[in-house]
Amino acid sequence: MIQIFKEGRYQSGASDQSDQLEMLIREKDCFGLGSRIIITTRDEHLFVEHGIEKVYKVMPLTQDEALYLFSRKAFRKDDLEEDYLELSQNFINYAGGLPLALKTLGSFLYKRSRDEWKSALDKLKQAPDRKFFQMLKISYDGLEEMQKKIFLDVACFHKFYDKEEVIEILDSCGFVGTRIVIHVLIEKSLLSISNTRLSIHDLIQEMAWEIVRQESFDEPGGRSRLWLHSDIIHVLTNNTGTETIEGIVLRLHEFEAAHWNPEAFTKMCKLRLLKINNLRLSLGPKDLPNSLRILEWSWYPSKCLPPSFQPVELAELRMQHSKIDHLWNGIKYMVKLKSIDLSYSENLTRTPDFTGTQNLERLVFEGCTNLVKIHPSIASLKRLRVLNFKYCKSIKSLPGEVELESLETFDLSGCSKVKKIPEFVGEMKNFSKLSLSFTAVEQMPSSMIPLIPSLKEIDMSGISMRDASSGLVPVKNIELPRSWHSFFSFGLLPRRNPHPVSLVLASLKDLRFLKCLNLND
């Protein structure tokens, strides 16, 4: 909207378009002294694009302002009526400080009974008011198709997520230019940022939900996104899913048991995002869509992934607390797979063959207490950054030699049967964290010595050295680097003559944040 105050006259014209604003700027000499031009827009970038510096961002009404406006419309007076106080507060909270919503709701409720107010509130919980749904949808309708998809994903699945995490998820889902699209949606006031997390006004989120609901009013299985518990259980139980479904996210705060149709995913050939947490099912899926890019399923009920599952686009696989005893047999080629997390899958006995997943960056097997066999192909994952075997107490041996040039974190803490760690081949410039606490490691490999200067954190607590002839490292050759200021534990060194403490204490002087120095036998 462009409003012009010129020589005592007032002109107004709708304009959200860049070309109309460009025309106005070119003709600015036509306006006389004292003219004031007020531009309102849903797109903040228009001001940046045309060099407009004096910008006032309209904020939602404060609580007191919202109370006053609603009261003027609903009761035609300044204060709320006592009998309607709680109901009024519910409507005010629903409006979220938007004047249009407060005025519309207040005017509609004027001189209506308490029962009618309650009925209206229940209706709003099911579907937004038509008037401000259409007003809010104007911004959505002006988006490009990719922007619409990303906006709906954030509104349905990723509210309050860290922005960088959302960008990573959306990139994994195959979207292009996610970062700039998120920025555009923020400029258009459809999204906002709060402490690095993406947020969205409740009414705008409801508008997004309604857009998805209108894709198929009566059958949730015909919608592109499912996030409501009742809709998801309905689709999985009655096998009403279709190729329209792109994402399913079910978050339960408490465990829940359910019986469902094992063939429920068979027709979901476009499903790219599947997250199911804290739902305990009696049967596992017969099939999973090969279109999946992100698969997160805690308490997964089957011993392995379906044999027919060939997810060539899969980027992230997270199945914590699952009943899996092995992921797959043989080689599966998944070149886009970056992360596998099977934490606390206590039935897991062996890792898969990693030959076809050479782009893995993160492997987490923490708490897999029955894991015994580590496939040798793990030794050649050159892009692997995190390798976590924490509390894998059944592991006895690891590959003798590994070439993990991108490795940053290596965690073996709690692997009480591991006596020897691998020799590291090649450069490992980013290696920064090593955890060997409560292992049976008897000697550090010689290849570890050149890596010590890059370490920022090391934990060797709880290691019992019994052989005085072998040490973790030849202490007299080690000068602890100044970068070791963030150590939280420096572990047990073997007793020798002379005692190694006399050789290392000088190097410990710069460890300002050292929390534990254990020099017991």
Short mmCIF file of C-alpha atoms in Angstrom, two decimals:
data_model
loop_
_atom_site.label_atom_id
_atom_site.label_comp_id
_atom_site.label_asym_id
_atom_site.label_seq_id
_atom_site.Cartn_x
_atom_site.Cartn_y
_atom_site.Cartn_z
CA MET A 1 0.00 0.00 0.00
CA ILE A 2 1.37 3.43 -1.00
CA GLN A 3 -0.11 6.45 0.77
CA ILE A 4 0.83 9.94 -0.44
CA PHE A 5 0.21 13.12 1.54
CA LYS A 6 0.68 15.91 -1.00
CA GLU A 7 -0.18 19.57 -0.53
CA GLY A 8 -3.09 18.82 1.77
CA ARG A 9 -4.43 16.02 -0.43
CA TYR A 10 -4.34 12.29 0.33
CA GLN A 11 -3.85 9.58 -2.28
CA SER A 12 -3.76 5.84 -1.74
CA GLY A 13 -2.94 2.91 -3.99
CA ALA A 14 -2.27 -0.76 -3.49
CA SER A 15 1.26 -1.72 -4.36
CA ASP A 16 3.36 -4.65 -3.34
CA GLN A 17 5.09 -4.92 -6.67
CA SER A 18 8.67 -3.90 -7.29
CA ASP A 19 7.91 -2.31 -10.66
CA GLN A 20 5.24 -0.04 -9.16
CA LEU A 21 7.62 1.09 -6.45
CA GLU A 22 10.31 1.67 -9.08
CA MET A 23 7.92 3.91 -11.01
CA LEU A 24 7.13 5.89 -7.88
CA ILE A 25 10.82 6.47 -7.18
CA ARG A 26 11.46 7.63 -10.75
CA GLU A 27 8.65 10.20 -10.43
CA LYS A 28 9.60 11.50 -7.00
CA ASP A 29 10.39 14.96 -8.44
CA CYS A 30 6.67 15.34 -9.18
CA PHE A 31 5.97 15.67 -5.48
CA GLY A 32 6.26 19.07 -3.88
CA LEU A 33 7.88 20.08 -0.62
CA GLY A 34 6.13 18.64 2.39
CA SER A 35 4.94 15.52 0.59
CA ARG A 36 5.09 12.31 2.60
CA ILE A 37 4.98 8.86 1.04
CA ILE A 38 4.02 5.93 3.25
CA ILE A 39 4.66 2.47 1.86
CA THR A 40 3.37 -0.69 3.52
CA THR A 41 4.43 -4.07 2.24
CA ARG A 42 4.58 -7.73 3.21
CA ASP A 43 8.03 -8.01 1.61
CA GLU A 44 10.82 -6.34 3.58
CA HIS A 45 13.31 -6.89 0.75
CA LEU A 46 11.50 -4.32 -1.43
CA PHE A 47 12.83 -1.61 0.90
CA VAL A 48 16.36 -3.01 0.68
CA GLU A 49 16.13 -3.32 -3.09
CA HIS A 50 15.14 0.33 -3.56
CA GLY A 51 17.39 1.86 -0.91
CA ILE A 52 14.62 2.86 1.47
CA GLU A 53 16.29 3.26 4.85
CA LYS A 54 13.58 4.67 7.12
CA VAL A 55 11.67 1.49 7.87
CA TYR A 56 9.27 0.92 10.74
CA LYS A 57 8.52 -2.70 11.51
CA VAL A 58 5.00 -3.09 12.85
CA MET A 59 4.99 -5.32 15.91
CA PRO A 60 2.04 -7.27 17.39
CA LEU A 61 0.00 -5.47 20.03
CA THR A 62 1.07 -5.77 23.63
CA GLN A 63 -1.15 -7.67 26.05
CA ASP A 64 -2.71 -4.44 27.38
CA GLU A 65 -3.30 -3.09 23.87
CA ALA A 66 -4.85 -6.37 22.77
CA LEU A 67 -7.15 -6.44 25.82
CA TYR A 68 -8.32 -2.90 25.11
CA LEU A 69 -8.99 -3.46 21.39
CA PHE A 70 -10.81 -6.75 21.95
CA SER A 71 -12.91 -5.26 24.75
CA ARG A 72 -13.92 -2.28 22.59
CA LYS A 73 -15.16 -4.64 19.86
CA ALA A 74 -16.66 -7.43 22.00
CA PHE A 75 -18.24 -5.33 24.78
CA ARG A 76 -18.16 -1.76 23.43
CA LYS A 77 -16.30 -0.62 26.54
CA ASP A 78 -12.73 -0.38 27.81
CA ASP A 79 -12.72 -3.34 30.22
CA LEU A 80 -13.59 -7.01 29.86
CA GLU A 81 -16.74 -8.30 31.55
CA GLU A 82 -16.04 -10.48 34.58
CA ASP A 83 -18.17 -13.43 33.41
CA TYR A 84 -16.32 -13.53 30.09
CA LEU A 85 -12.82 -12.99 31.45
CA GLU A 86 -11.39 -16.49 30.87
CA LEU A 87 -13.05 -16.91 27.49
CA SER A 88 -11.86 -13.47 26.42
CA GLN A 89 -8.30 -14.36 27.35
CA ASN A 90 -8.51 -17.50 25.19
CA PHE A 91 -9.58 -15.46 22.17
CA ILE A 92 -6.91 -12.83 22.82
CA ASN A 93 -4.23 -15.51 23.07
CA TYR A 94 -5.48 -17.05 19.84
CA ALA A 95 -5.21 -13.70 18.02
CA GLY A 96 -1.57 -13.39 19.02
CA GLY A 97 -1.56 -9.60 18.99
CA LEU A 98 -2.84 -9.21 15.41
CA PRO A 99 -5.28 -6.26 15.26
CA LEU A 100 -7.27 -7.75 12.35
CA ALA A 101 -7.90 -10.96 14.29
CA LEU A 102 -8.82 -9.11 17.48
CA LYS A 103 -11.26 -6.81 15.69
CA THR A 104 -12.83 -9.61 13.65
CA LEU A 105 -13.29 -11.91 16.63
CA GLY A 106 -14.47 -9.18 18.98
CA SER A 107 -17.06 -7.86 16.51
CA PHE A 108 -18.35 -11.38 15.81
CA LEU A 109 -18.77 -12.15 19.54
CA TYR A 110 -20.56 -8.88 20.42
CA LYS A 111 -23.83 -9.57 22.32
CA ARG A 112 -23.48 -13.34 22.02
CA SER A 113 -24.01 -15.74 24.94
CA ARG A 114 -21.28 -17.59 26.82
CA ASP A 115 -22.33 -20.86 25.17
CA GLU A 116 -21.96 -19.24 21.76
CA TRP A 117 -18.51 -17.96 22.73
CA LYS A 118 -17.48 -21.50 23.76
CA SER A 119 -18.82 -22.91 20.51
CA ALA A 120 -16.93 -20.29 18.49
CA LEU A 121 -13.70 -21.10 20.34
CA ASP A 122 -14.12 -24.83 19.66
CA LYS A 123 -14.67 -24.07 15.99
CA LEU A 124 -11.49 -22.00 15.81
CA LYS A 125 -9.51 -24.93 17.19
CA GLN A 126 -10.66 -27.01 14.22
CA ALA A 127 -10.29 -24.44 11.43
CA PRO A 128 -9.27 -20.76 11.23
CA ASP A 129 -11.73 -17.94 10.66
CA ARG A 130 -12.34 -17.63 6.94
CA LYS A 131 -11.79 -13.87 6.79
CA PHE A 132 -8.29 -13.69 8.20
CA PHE A 133 -7.38 -17.02 6.59
CA GLN A 134 -7.91 -15.36 3.21
CA MET A 135 -6.04 -12.23 4.30
CA LEU A 136 -3.02 -14.21 5.53
CA LYS A 137 -3.07 -16.46 2.48
CA ILE A 138 -2.33 -13.50 0.19
CA SER A 139 1.36 -13.72 1.11
CA TYR A 140 1.40 -17.48 0.54
CA ASP A 141 -0.26 -17.18 -2.87
CA GLY A 142 2.52 -14.83 -3.99
CA LEU A 143 5.25 -17.39 -3.34
CA GLU A 144 6.99 -19.52 -5.94
CA GLU A 145 6.27 -23.26 -5.86
CA MET A 146 9.54 -24.18 -4.13
CA GLN A 147 8.98 -21.45 -1.54
CA LYS A 148 5.48 -22.78 -0.85
CA LYS A 149 6.77 -26.31 -0.27
CA ILE A 150 9.50 -25.15 2.11
CA PHE A 151 7.09 -22.88 3.99
CA LEU A 152 4.61 -25.74 4.48
CA ASP A 153 7.39 -28.06 5.64
CA VAL A 154 8.54 -25.56 8.28
CA ALA A 155 4.98 -24.79 9.41
CA CYS A 156 4.00 -28.45 9.71
CA PHE A 157 7.23 -30.06 10.90
CA HIS A 158 10.02 -27.72 11.96
CA LYS A 159 8.69 -24.88 14.12
CA PHE A 160 11.18 -23.96 16.89
CA TYR A 161 13.96 -26.00 15.26
CA ASP A 162 17.41 -24.45 14.93
CA LYS A 163 17.64 -22.67 11.58
CA GLU A 164 20.81 -24.45 10.50
CA GLU A 165 19.30 -27.82 11.37
CA VAL A 166 16.20 -27.02 9.31
CA ILE A 167 18.33 -25.99 6.34
CA GLU A 168 20.24 -29.27 6.58
CA ILE A 169 16.99 -31.27 6.74
CA LEU A 170 15.45 -29.45 3.79
CA ASP A 171 18.63 -29.79 1.75
CA SER A 172 18.56 -33.51 2.47
CA CYS A 173 14.96 -33.59 1.28
CA GLY A 174 16.10 -32.45 -2.15
CA PHE A 175 15.19 -28.77 -2.01
CA VAL A 176 17.51 -26.37 -3.84
CA GLY A 177 18.55 -22.98 -2.46
CA THR A 178 17.03 -23.65 0.95
CA ARG A 179 19.03 -20.96 2.77
CA ILE A 180 17.93 -18.10 0.51
CA VAL A 181 14.32 -19.35 0.51
CA ILE A 182 14.27 -19.31 4.32
CA HIS A 183 15.61 -15.75 4.23
CA VAL A 184 12.93 -14.71 1.73
CA LEU A 185 10.18 -16.21 3.91
CA ILE A 186 11.53 -14.21 6.86
CA GLU A 187 11.52 -11.03 4.77
CA LYS A 188 7.90 -11.71 3.85
CA SER A 189 7.05 -12.09 7.57
CA LEU A 190 5.89 -15.66 7.09
CA LEU A 191 8.71 -16.90 9.32
CA SER A 192 10.81 -15.28 12.03
CA ILE A 193 14.01 -16.02 13.95
CA SER A 194 14.20 -16.25 17.73
CA ASN A 195 17.56 -17.17 19.29
CA THR A 196 18.69 -18.96 16.10
CA ARG A 197 15.43 -20.94 15.97
CA LEU A 198 12.78 -20.65 13.30
CA SER A 199 9.42 -19.47 14.54
CA ILE A 200 6.06 -18.74 12.98
CA HIS A 201 3.03 -16.85 14.26
CA ASP A 202 0.29 -19.21 15.44
CA LEU A 203 -2.27 -17.83 12.99
CA ILE A 204 0.13 -18.11 10.05
CA GLN A 205 0.86 -21.68 11.11
CA GLU A 206 -2.88 -22.40 11.25
CA MET A 207 -3.20 -20.92 7.77
CA ALA A 208 -0.54 -23.38 6.56
CA TRP A 209 -2.30 -26.28 8.26
CA GLU A 210 -5.57 -25.30 6.61
CA ILE A 211 -3.90 -25.19 3.18
CA VAL A 212 -2.75 -28.78 3.69
CA ARG A 213 -6.14 -29.85 5.07
CA GLN A 214 -7.88 -28.47 1.99
CA GLU A 215 -5.86 -30.85 -0.19
CA SER A 216 -8.21 -33.61 1.02
CA PHE A 217 -10.93 -32.60 3.48
CA ASP A 218 -12.25 -36.01 4.45
CA GLU A 219 -9.24 -38.33 4.03
CA PRO A 220 -5.87 -37.47 5.61
CA GLY A 221 -4.22 -40.04 3.36
CA GLY A 222 -4.74 -37.67 0.44
CA ARG A 223 -2.75 -34.81 1.99
CA SER A 224 0.89 -33.96 1.37
CA ARG A 225 1.90 -33.70 5.03
CA LEU A 226 0.75 -35.50 8.17
CA TRP A 227 1.63 -34.29 11.68
CA LEU A 228 -1.52 -34.83 13.77
CA HIS A 229 -1.53 -37.98 15.89
CA SER A 230 -5.10 -38.95 14.97
CA ASP A 231 -4.51 -38.49 11.23
CA ILE A 232 -1.30 -40.54 11.23
CA ILE A 233 -2.80 -43.42 13.22
CA HIS A 234 -5.83 -43.40 10.92
CA VAL A 235 -3.69 -43.64 7.79
CA LEU A 236 -1.32 -46.29 9.16
CA THR A 237 -4.11 -48.41 10.62
CA ASN A 238 -6.49 -48.29 7.66
CA ASN A 239 -3.84 -48.24 4.92
CA THR A 240 -5.32 -45.13 3.30
CA GLY A 241 -2.00 -43.54 2.35
CA THR A 242 -1.50 -42.34 -1.22
CA GLU A 243 1.28 -41.08 -3.45
CA THR A 244 0.36 -37.53 -2.37
CA ILE A 245 2.03 -37.93 1.04
CA GLU A 246 5.50 -36.34 1.18
CA GLY A 247 6.12 -36.14 4.92
CA ILE A 248 4.98 -37.83 8.14
CA VAL A 249 6.18 -36.61 11.54
CA LEU A 250 4.77 -38.15 14.71
CA ARG A 251 6.17 -36.87 18.00
CA LEU A 252 4.82 -38.47 21.16
CA HIS A 253 5.91 -37.25 24.59
CA GLU A 254 5.00 -40.60 26.16
CA PHE A 255 5.20 -44.18 24.93
CA GLU A 256 2.16 -45.45 23.13
CA ALA A 257 1.36 -48.89 21.75
CA ALA A 258 -0.49 -49.24 18.46
CA HIS A 259 -1.58 -51.92 16.02
CA TRP A 260 -1.30 -50.97 12.38
CA ASN A 261 -1.23 -52.32 8.86
CA PRO A 262 2.29 -53.52 7.89
CA GLU A 263 1.55 -52.55 4.27
CA ALA A 264 0.66 -48.96 5.22
CA PHE A 265 3.63 -47.43 3.35
CA THR A 266 3.23 -49.43 0.14
CA LYS A 267 1.42 -46.70 -1.83
CA MET A 268 3.43 -43.73 -0.48
CA CYS A 269 5.83 -43.60 -3.42
CA LYS A 270 6.66 -39.88 -2.89
CA LEU A 271 7.33 -40.03 0.85
CA ARG A 272 10.64 -38.25 1.54
CA LEU A 273 10.45 -37.54 5.29
CA LEU A 274 9.40 -40.08 7.92
CA LYS A 275 9.83 -39.48 11.65
CA ILE A 276 8.13 -41.71 14.22
CA ASN A 277 9.12 -41.37 17.87
CA ASN A 278 7.93 -43.26 20.95
CA LEU A 279 5.33 -45.33 19.11
CA ARG A 280 5.61 -49.02 19.89
CA LEU A 281 4.23 -51.23 17.15
CA SER A 282 3.71 -54.96 17.29
CA LEU A 283 4.73 -55.46 13.66
CA GLY A 284 7.33 -53.84 11.44
CA PRO A 285 6.67 -52.49 7.94
CA LYS A 286 6.53 -54.91 5.04
CA ASP A 287 7.86 -52.18 2.75
CA LEU A 288 9.31 -48.71 3.02
CA PRO A 289 9.26 -46.18 0.15
CA ASN A 290 12.50 -45.99 -1.82
CA SER A 291 11.85 -42.24 -2.14
CA LEU A 292 12.76 -41.65 1.53
CA ARG A 293 15.50 -39.11 2.18
CA ILE A 294 15.21 -38.89 5.97
CA LEU A 295 14.19 -41.90 8.07
CA GLU A 296 13.96 -41.42 11.83
CA TRP A 297 12.14 -44.15 13.73
CA SER A 298 12.83 -44.78 17.42
CA TRP A 299 11.75 -48.15 18.80
CA TYR A 300 11.65 -49.58 15.27
CA PRO A 301 10.05 -53.03 15.75
CA SER A 302 11.81 -55.21 13.13
CA LYS A 303 15.17 -57.00 13.16
CA CYS A 304 16.30 -55.33 9.94
CA LEU A 305 15.16 -52.99 7.21
CA PRO A 306 12.79 -54.50 4.61
CA PRO A 307 14.80 -56.46 1.98
CA SER A 308 13.05 -54.56 -0.82
CA PHE A 309 14.06 -51.19 0.63
CA GLN A 310 16.58 -49.59 -1.79
CA PRO A 311 16.64 -45.91 -0.75
CA VAL A 312 19.17 -44.44 -3.16
CA GLU A 313 18.21 -40.90 -2.06
CA LEU A 314 18.46 -41.56 1.70
CA ALA A 315 20.59 -38.96 3.53
CA GLU A 316 19.88 -39.66 7.20
CA LEU A 317 19.02 -42.89 9.02
CA ARG A 318 18.26 -42.64 12.73
CA MET A 319 16.78 -45.61 14.58
CA GLN A 320 17.49 -45.26 18.28
CA HIS A 321 16.29 -47.93 20.73
CA SER A 322 15.36 -50.16 17.80
CA LYS A 323 15.06 -53.96 17.74
CA ILE A 324 17.42 -54.15 14.78
CA ASP A 325 20.11 -56.84 15.00
CA HIS A 326 21.57 -55.94 11.58
CA LEU A 327 20.69 -53.18 9.14
CA TRP A 328 21.11 -55.00 5.86
CA ASN A 329 22.93 -57.89 4.24
CA GLY A 330 25.59 -57.46 1.59
CA ILE A 331 26.29 -54.14 -0.10
CA LYS A 332 23.68 -51.39 -0.46
CA TYR A 333 24.64 -48.43 -2.62
CA MET A 334 23.45 -45.24 -0.93
CA VAL A 335 25.89 -42.56 -2.01
CA LYS A 336 23.84 -39.74 -0.45
CA LEU A 337 23.72 -41.30 3.02
CA LYS A 338 25.56 -39.05 5.48
CA SER A 339 24.44 -40.22 8.90
CA ILE A 340 23.55 -43.47 10.66
CA ASP A 341 22.48 -43.41 14.31
CA LEU A 342 21.48 -46.71 15.96
CA SER A 343 22.04 -45.58 19.55
CA TYR A 344 20.85 -47.99 22.24
CA SER A 345 19.74 -50.64 19.77
CA GLU A 346 20.67 -53.39 22.18
CA ASN A 347 19.95 -56.25 19.76
CA LEU A 348 22.47 -55.01 17.20
CA THR A 349 25.29 -57.54 16.82
CA ARG A 350 27.11 -56.34 13.71
CA THR A 351 27.52 -53.25 11.61
CA PRO A 352 26.61 -53.35 7.93
CA ASP A 353 28.99 -53.38 4.99
CA PHE A 354 29.85 -49.73 4.32
CA THR A 355 31.28 -50.29 0.84
CA GLY A 356 28.29 -48.62 -0.83
CA THR A 357 28.02 -45.73 1.66
CA GLN A 358 31.38 -44.01 1.21
CA ASN A 359 29.99 -40.51 1.88
CA LEU A 360 29.05 -41.21 5.48
CA GLU A 361 29.96 -38.38 7.86
CA ARG A 362 28.49 -39.62 11.12
CA LEU A 363 28.25 -43.11 12.66
CA VAL A 364 26.72 -43.48 16.12
CA PHE A 365 26.43 -46.87 17.84
CA GLU A 366 26.36 -45.57 21.41
CA GLY A 367 24.81 -47.99 23.87
CA CYS A 368 24.69 -50.93 21.43
CA THR A 369 25.75 -53.29 24.19
CA ASN A 370 25.68 -56.49 22.09
CA LEU A 371 27.56 -55.10 19.12
CA VAL A 372 30.50 -57.41 18.44
CA LYS A 373 31.47 -57.39 14.77
CA ILE A 374 32.70 -54.24 13.05
CA HIS A 375 32.81 -54.59 9.27
CA PRO A 376 36.32 -53.83 7.94
CA SER A 377 34.91 -51.44 5.32
CA ILE A 378 34.51 -48.90 8.12
CA ALA A 379 38.25 -48.30 7.86
CA SER A 380 38.00 -46.52 4.50
CA LEU A 381 35.24 -43.97 5.17
CA LYS A 382 37.28 -40.92 4.22
CA ARG A 383 34.49 -38.42 4.88
CA LEU A 384 33.59 -39.73 8.32
CA ARG A 385 33.70 -36.98 10.97
CA VAL A 386 32.13 -38.67 13.99
CA LEU A 387 32.65 -42.29 15.07
CA ASN A 388 30.89 -43.16 18.32
CA PHE A 389 31.10 -46.60 19.97
CA LYS A 390 30.43 -45.32 23.49
CA TYR A 391 29.27 -48.03 25.93
CA CYS A 392 29.58 -50.79 23.31
CA LYS A 393 30.88 -53.13 25.98
CA SER A 394 30.90 -56.29 23.82
CA ILE A 395 33.33 -55.01 21.20
CA LYS A 396 36.70 -56.72 21.55
CA SER A 397 38.56 -55.59 18.47
CA LEU A 398 38.57 -52.93 15.79
CA PRO A 399 40.19 -52.87 12.35
CA GLY A 400 43.97 -52.80 12.74
CA GLU A 401 44.40 -49.83 10.43
CA VAL A 402 42.00 -47.06 9.39
CA GLU A 403 42.17 -44.25 6.86
CA LEU A 404 39.69 -41.71 8.19
CA GLU A 405 41.18 -38.43 7.02
CA SER A 406 38.12 -36.32 7.95
CA LEU A 407 37.67 -37.74 11.46
CA GLU A 408 37.02 -35.18 14.20
CA THR A 409 35.60 -37.24 17.08
CA PHE A 410 36.45 -40.81 18.08
CA ASP A 411 34.62 -42.13 21.15
CA LEU A 412 35.38 -45.56 22.62
CA SER A 413 34.55 -44.71 26.23
CA GLY A 414 33.04 -47.62 28.11
CA CYS A 415 34.26 -50.23 25.59
CA SER A 416 35.73 -52.24 28.43
CA LYS A 417 37.02 -55.12 26.26
CA VAL A 418 38.90 -53.04 23.70
CA LYS A 419 42.64 -53.39 24.30
CA LYS A 420 43.99 -51.84 21.13
CA ILE A 421 42.93 -48.94 18.97
CA PRO A 422 43.67 -48.80 15.24
CA GLU A 423 46.71 -47.31 13.58
CA PHE A 424 45.69 -44.10 11.84
CA VAL A 425 46.89 -43.79 8.25
CA GLY A 426 47.16 -40.49 6.39
CA GLU A 427 46.60 -36.92 7.51
CA MET A 428 43.88 -36.18 10.04
CA LYS A 429 44.01 -32.41 10.26
CA ASN A 430 40.61 -32.03 11.95
CA PHE A 431 41.01 -34.68 14.65
CA SER A 432 40.05 -32.87 17.88
CA LYS A 433 38.39 -35.25 20.37
CA LEU A 434 39.48 -38.67 21.63
CA SER A 435 37.62 -40.57 24.37
CA LEU A 436 39.18 -43.79 25.71
CA SER A 437 37.86 -43.73 29.27
CA PHE A 438 37.17 -47.07 30.94
CA THR A 439 38.56 -49.11 28.07
CA ALA A 440 41.22 -51.82 28.33
CA VAL A 441 43.59 -49.96 26.01
CA GLU A 442 47.16 -50.84 26.92
CA GLN A 443 49.16 -48.79 24.47
CA MET A 444 48.63 -45.86 22.16
CA PRO A 445 49.56 -46.58 18.53
CA SER A 446 52.61 -44.78 17.24
CA SER A 447 50.51 -43.11 14.54
CA MET A 448 48.65 -41.22 17.29
CA ILE A 449 51.69 -39.22 18.39
CA PRO A 450 51.73 -36.78 15.44
CA LEU A 451 48.00 -36.18 15.96
CA ILE A 452 48.29 -35.04 19.57
CA PRO A 453 48.91 -31.33 18.79
CA SER A 454 45.53 -31.07 17.04
CA LEU A 455 43.56 -32.59 19.94
CA LYS A 456 41.38 -30.21 21.93
CA GLU A 457 39.80 -32.77 24.19
CA ILE A 458 40.97 -36.14 25.45
CA ASP A 459 39.57 -38.49 28.08
CA MET A 460 41.69 -41.40 29.31
CA SER A 461 40.18 -41.67 32.78
CA GLY A 462 39.59 -45.09 34.26
CA ILE A 463 42.34 -46.80 32.28
CA SER A 464 44.29 -49.30 34.40
CA MET A 465 47.86 -49.70 33.25
CA ARG A 466 49.38 -52.93 34.55
CA ASP A 467 52.36 -53.30 32.27
CA ALA A 468 55.02 -50.84 33.29
CA SER A 469 57.00 -51.58 30.16
CA SER A 470 54.29 -50.26 27.87
CA GLY A 471 52.76 -46.84 28.10
CA LEU A 472 49.98 -44.94 26.52
CA VAL A 473 52.57 -42.78 24.80
CA PRO A 474 56.31 -42.26 25.25
CA VAL A 475 55.82 -39.37 27.64
CA LYS A 476 59.30 -37.94 27.41
CA ASN A 477 58.79 -37.20 23.71
CA ILE A 478 55.50 -35.36 24.15
CA GLU A 479 55.12 -31.64 24.63
CA LEU A 480 51.47 -30.95 25.43
CA PRO A 481 50.21 -28.15 23.18
CA ARG A 482 48.74 -24.93 24.50
CA SER A 483 45.53 -25.71 22.63
CA TRP A 484 44.76 -28.37 25.26
CA HIS A 485 42.92 -25.85 27.43
CA SER A 486 39.56 -27.59 27.22
CA PHE A 487 40.57 -30.99 28.58
CA PHE A 488 38.08 -32.32 31.07
CA SER A 489 40.11 -35.38 32.06
CA PHE A 490 43.69 -36.50 31.66
CA GLY A 491 43.99 -40.13 32.53
CA LEU A 492 46.12 -42.68 34.26
CA LEU A 493 49.77 -42.83 33.34
CA PRO A 494 51.89 -45.88 34.21
CA ARG A 495 54.31 -45.66 37.09
CA ARG A 496 57.91 -45.70 35.97
CA ASN A 497 61.24 -44.76 37.35
CA PRO A 498 61.60 -41.85 37.11
CA HIS A 499 57.87 -41.28 37.60
CA PRO A 500 56.38 -39.78 34.38
CA VAL A 501 54.71 -37.05 36.39
CA SER A 502 58.04 -35.31 36.62
CA LEU A 503 58.22 -35.36 32.83
CA VAL A 504 54.76 -33.98 32.09
CA LEU A 505 53.89 -31.54 34.86
CA ALA A 506 55.72 -28.74 33.10
CA SER A 507 53.52 -29.26 30.07
CA LEU A 508 50.36 -29.20 32.18
CA LYS A 509 50.85 -25.62 33.33
CA ASP A 510 48.71 -24.19 30.51
CA LEU A 511 45.71 -26.46 31.09
CA ARG A 512 43.69 -23.72 32.74
CA PHE A 513 40.37 -25.56 32.44
CA LEU A 514 41.61 -28.98 33.52
CA LYS A 515 38.93 -30.50 35.76
CA CYS A 516 40.47 -33.85 36.61
CA LEU A 517 44.07 -35.02 36.88
CA ASN A 518 44.15 -38.61 38.13
CA LEU A 519 47.62 -39.87 39.00
CA ASN A 520 46.64 -43.07 40.78
CA ASP A 521 48.37 -46.34 40.01
#
